[in-house]
CSV table of C-alpha atoms (C1' of nucleotides) in Angstrom, one decimal:
chain,number,residue,atom,x,y,z
R,285,UNK,CA,182.5,103.8,136.4
R,286,UNK,CA,183.3,102.2,139.7
R,287,UNK,CA,181.5,102.0,143.0
R,288,UNK,CA,182.9,104.9,144.8
R,289,UNK,CA,181.7,105.8,148.3
R,290,UNK,CA,179.5,108.5,146.9
R,291,UNK,CA,177.9,106.3,144.4
R,292,UNK,CA,177.3,103.6,146.9
R,293,UNK,CA,175.8,106.2,149.1
R,294,UNK,CA,173.4,107.3,146.4
R,295,UNK,CA,172.7,103.7,145.8
R,296,UNK,CA,171.9,103.0,149.4
R,297,UNK,CA,169.8,106.1,149.7
R,298,UNK,CA,167.7,105.5,146.6
R,299,UNK,CA,167.3,101.8,147.2
R,300,UNK,CA,166.2,102.6,150.7
R,301,UNK,CA,163.7,105.0,149.3
R,302,UNK,CA,162.2,102.2,147.2
R,303,UNK,CA,163.6,103.4,143.9
R,304,UNK,CA,163.8,100.8,141.3
R,305,UNK,CA,167.2,99.5,140.2
R,306,UNK,CA,166.8,101.0,136.8
R,307,UNK,CA,166.0,104.4,138.2
R,308,UNK,CA,169.1,104.2,140.4
R,309,UNK,CA,171.2,103.1,137.5
R,310,UNK,CA,169.9,106.0,135.5
R,311,UNK,CA,170.6,108.4,138.2
R,312,UNK,CA,174.1,107.1,138.7
R,313,UNK,CA,174.8,106.8,135.1
R,314,UNK,CA,177.4,104.6,133.6
R,315,UNK,CA,175.8,101.5,135.1
R,316,UNK,CA,173.0,99.3,134.2
R,317,UNK,CA,170.2,98.2,136.4
R,318,UNK,CA,172.0,94.8,136.6
R,319,UNK,CA,175.0,96.4,138.0
R,320,UNK,CA,172.9,98.2,140.6
R,321,UNK,CA,171.1,95.0,141.6
R,322,UNK,CA,174.4,93.1,141.7
R,323,UNK,CA,175.8,95.7,144.0
R,324,UNK,CA,172.8,95.8,146.1
R,325,UNK,CA,173.1,92.1,146.7
R,326,UNK,CA,176.8,92.3,147.4
R,327,UNK,CA,176.1,95.0,149.9
R,328,UNK,CA,173.7,92.6,151.4
R,329,UNK,CA,170.8,95.0,151.3
R,330,UNK,CA,168.6,93.1,149.0
R,331,UNK,CA,165.8,93.6,151.4
R,332,UNK,CA,164.3,96.9,151.5
R,333,UNK,CA,163.4,96.9,155.1
R,334,UNK,CA,163.7,99.9,157.2
R,335,UNK,CA,160.2,101.1,158.0
R,336,UNK,CA,158.8,99.9,161.2
R,337,UNK,CA,162.2,98.6,162.0
R,338,UNK,CA,161.2,95.8,164.3
R,339,UNK,CA,163.1,93.1,162.8
R,340,UNK,CA,166.4,92.0,164.0
R,341,UNK,CA,166.7,88.3,163.5
R,342,UNK,CA,165.0,86.1,161.0
R,343,UNK,CA,167.9,84.9,159.2
R,344,UNK,CA,167.7,81.2,159.5
R,345,UNK,CA,169.5,80.9,156.3
R,346,UNK,CA,167.4,78.1,155.0
R,347,UNK,CA,169.3,76.7,152.1
R,348,UNK,CA,166.3,74.7,150.9
R,349,UNK,CA,164.3,77.8,150.5
R,350,UNK,CA,163.6,78.6,146.9
R,351,UNK,CA,162.5,82.0,147.8
R,352,UNK,CA,164.5,83.5,150.6
R,353,UNK,CA,163.8,86.9,149.4
R,354,UNK,CA,160.4,88.3,150.3
R,355,UNK,CA,159.3,90.7,147.7
R,356,UNK,CA,158.0,93.8,149.2
R,357,UNK,CA,156.3,94.8,146.0
R,358,UNK,CA,155.5,98.3,147.0
R,359,UNK,CA,156.8,101.5,145.7
R,360,UNK,CA,155.8,104.6,147.5
R,361,UNK,CA,156.0,107.2,144.9
R,362,UNK,CA,157.0,110.3,146.7
R,363,UNK,CA,157.4,112.6,143.9
R,364,UNK,CA,157.7,116.2,144.9
R,365,UNK,CA,155.3,117.9,142.8
R,366,UNK,CA,156.8,121.1,141.6
R,367,UNK,CA,154.5,123.9,141.3
R,368,UNK,CA,152.7,123.5,138.1
R,369,UNK,CA,151.3,126.2,136.0
R,370,UNK,CA,147.9,127.4,137.0
R,371,UNK,CA,146.3,125.9,134.1
R,372,UNK,CA,142.7,125.0,134.5
R,373,UNK,CA,143.3,123.1,131.6
R,374,UNK,CA,141.3,121.2,129.3
R,375,UNK,CA,139.5,118.4,131.0
R,376,UNK,CA,138.8,115.4,129.0
R,377,UNK,CA,136.4,116.2,126.2
R,378,UNK,CA,133.4,114.0,126.0
R,379,UNK,CA,134.0,114.2,122.3
R,380,UNK,CA,130.4,113.8,121.4
R,381,UNK,CA,130.9,113.5,117.8
R,382,UNK,CA,127.4,112.7,117.1
R,383,UNK,CA,127.2,112.7,113.4
R,384,UNK,CA,123.7,113.7,112.8
R,385,UNK,CA,122.4,110.5,114.2
R,386,UNK,CA,124.5,110.1,117.2
R,387,UNK,CA,126.6,107.3,115.8
R,388,UNK,CA,129.1,106.1,118.2
R,389,UNK,CA,132.4,105.4,116.6
R,390,UNK,CA,132.2,101.8,117.1
R,391,UNK,CA,135.5,100.2,117.7
R,392,UNK,CA,136.8,100.1,121.2
R,393,UNK,CA,134.8,101.1,124.2
R,394,UNK,CA,135.8,104.6,124.5
R,395,UNK,CA,136.7,105.8,127.9
R,396,UNK,CA,133.8,106.9,130.0
R,397,UNK,CA,134.9,110.5,130.1
R,398,UNK,CA,134.3,111.5,133.6
R,399,UNK,CA,133.3,115.0,132.4
R,400,UNK,CA,132.7,117.0,135.4
R,401,UNK,CA,133.2,114.2,137.8
R,402,UNK,CA,135.2,114.6,141.0
R,403,UNK,CA,138.6,113.7,139.9
R,404,UNK,CA,141.7,114.5,141.7
R,405,UNK,CA,142.8,117.9,140.5
R,406,UNK,CA,146.2,116.4,140.5
R,407,UNK,CA,145.1,113.7,138.2
R,408,UNK,CA,143.6,116.2,135.8
R,409,UNK,CA,146.7,118.3,135.9
R,410,UNK,CA,148.7,115.2,135.1
R,411,UNK,CA,146.5,114.4,132.2
R,412,UNK,CA,147.0,117.8,130.9
R,413,UNK,CA,150.6,117.6,131.0
R,414,UNK,CA,150.5,114.2,129.4
R,415,UNK,CA,148.5,115.5,126.5
R,416,UNK,CA,151.3,117.7,125.6
R,417,UNK,CA,153.6,114.8,125.4
R,418,UNK,CA,151.1,112.6,123.8
R,419,UNK,CA,152.2,110.9,120.6
R,420,UNK,CA,149.0,111.8,119.0
R,421,UNK,CA,148.4,108.6,117.3
R,422,UNK,CA,145.7,107.9,114.8
R,423,UNK,CA,143.3,105.2,115.4
R,424,UNK,CA,145.2,102.8,113.2
R,425,UNK,CA,148.4,103.5,114.9
R,426,UNK,CA,147.1,102.2,118.2
R,427,UNK,CA,148.6,99.0,119.5
R,428,UNK,CA,148.2,96.8,122.4
R,429,UNK,CA,150.4,99.0,124.5
R,430,UNK,CA,149.6,102.5,123.4
R,431,UNK,CA,147.3,104.6,125.5
R,432,UNK,CA,143.9,104.7,123.8
R,433,UNK,CA,142.7,107.8,125.4
R,434,UNK,CA,141.1,110.0,122.8
R,435,UNK,CA,141.7,113.6,122.8
R,436,UNK,CA,139.8,116.2,121.0
R,437,UNK,CA,136.8,116.0,118.7
R,438,UNK,CA,136.7,113.1,116.3
R,439,UNK,CA,134.9,115.3,113.9
R,440,UNK,CA,137.8,117.7,113.6
R,441,UNK,CA,141.4,117.5,112.9
R,442,UNK,CA,142.1,118.1,116.5
R,443,UNK,CA,141.7,114.5,117.4
R,444,UNK,CA,144.2,111.9,118.3
R,445,UNK,CA,144.9,109.2,120.8
R,446,UNK,CA,147.3,109.7,123.6
R,447,UNK,CA,149.5,106.9,122.4
R,448,UNK,CA,151.8,106.9,125.4
R,449,UNK,CA,152.9,103.6,126.7
R,450,UNK,CA,150.2,101.9,128.7
R,451,UNK,CA,150.8,101.0,132.3
R,452,UNK,CA,150.1,97.4,132.4
R,453,UNK,CA,147.4,95.4,130.8
R,454,UNK,CA,145.3,98.6,131.0
R,455,UNK,CA,144.2,100.4,127.9
R,456,UNK,CA,145.6,103.7,129.0
R,457,UNK,CA,148.8,105.3,130.2
R,458,UNK,CA,149.3,105.9,133.8
R,459,UNK,CA,147.9,109.4,133.8
R,460,UNK,CA,144.8,108.4,131.9
R,461,UNK,CA,144.2,105.4,134.0
R,462,UNK,CA,144.2,107.8,136.8
R,463,UNK,CA,141.2,109.6,135.5
R,464,UNK,CA,139.5,106.7,133.8
R,465,UNK,CA,139.3,104.3,136.7
R,466,UNK,CA,138.2,106.6,139.4
R,467,UNK,CA,136.1,105.0,142.1
R,468,UNK,CA,132.5,106.2,141.8
R,469,UNK,CA,132.3,109.0,144.0
R,470,UNK,CA,129.3,110.5,145.7
R,471,UNK,CA,126.6,108.6,144.1
R,472,UNK,CA,123.7,108.8,146.4
R,473,UNK,CA,122.6,112.0,144.8
R,474,UNK,CA,119.6,110.2,143.8
R,475,UNK,CA,117.1,112.9,144.6
R,476,UNK,CA,114.3,111.4,142.6
S,222,DC,C1',155.9,94.0,125.2
S,223,DC,C1',156.9,96.8,129.1
S,224,DC,C1',158.8,96.5,133.6
S,225,DT,C1',160.7,94.6,138.2
S,226,DG,C1',164.3,92.2,141.2
S,227,DA,C1',167.2,87.6,141.8
S,228,DT,C1',170.8,84.6,140.5
S,229,DT,C1',174.5,82.8,138.1
S,230,DC,C1',179.1,82.8,136.6
S,231,DG,C1',183.1,84.3,133.6
S,232,DC,C1',185.9,87.9,134.1
I,171,DG,C1',184.1,92.7,143.3
I,172,DC,C1',181.8,93.3,139.1
I,173,DG,C1',177.9,93.1,135.9
I,174,DA,C1',175.9,90.8,131.5
I,175,DA,C1',173.1,87.2,130.8
I,176,DT,C1',169.7,84.8,132.4
I,177,DC,C1',165.9,83.6,135.2
I,178,DA,C1',161.3,84.5,137.3
I,179,DG,C1',157.6,87.1,138.0
I,180,DG,C1',153.9,91.3,137.2
DNA sequence: CCCTGATTCGC
DNA sequence: GCGAATCAGG
């Protein structure tokens, strides 16, 4: 594949949108993210500026600068959410497998299932979808980078761990991180 | 380990 | 000009 005008256009557009090089490469097809990055540089648009404009000069071209490229480090994920099924879905189950004596399945600190907390409906919906794609790993199959979000009731067969790739150093995949680490919401409900 | 972009350098 | 290999982070 070569860099035709169209392809360059797409490249520019996506890069401008903050898409990652790998995403762009995937979109274009026939190229690797390296190719994309290389092209980006050759085109001289290594910097994803654009918003706010205000910036015309600032090109002292300091050779002695080990880091001439400021890293924006921000990816606005503007994903158009297509209408998803009206599925109330199955919110995270507290999985209270209290075997007679309420024994907590030791092991890892299970996620504080937010039960009926106020979680973004979107987040919940996302989790739902994710559960469909879950790899359904068993406890022993979990690794450092598999989502450890439990699904189902440990006392039944309907139990597995999400198992999708975790986001970062977090224990869960992106979707589950979303519902797991929710800032404590209305808390002052302390009507004692 | 996964990912990101940045740079280099033979082609 | 191109992009794989490599580098440098997160």
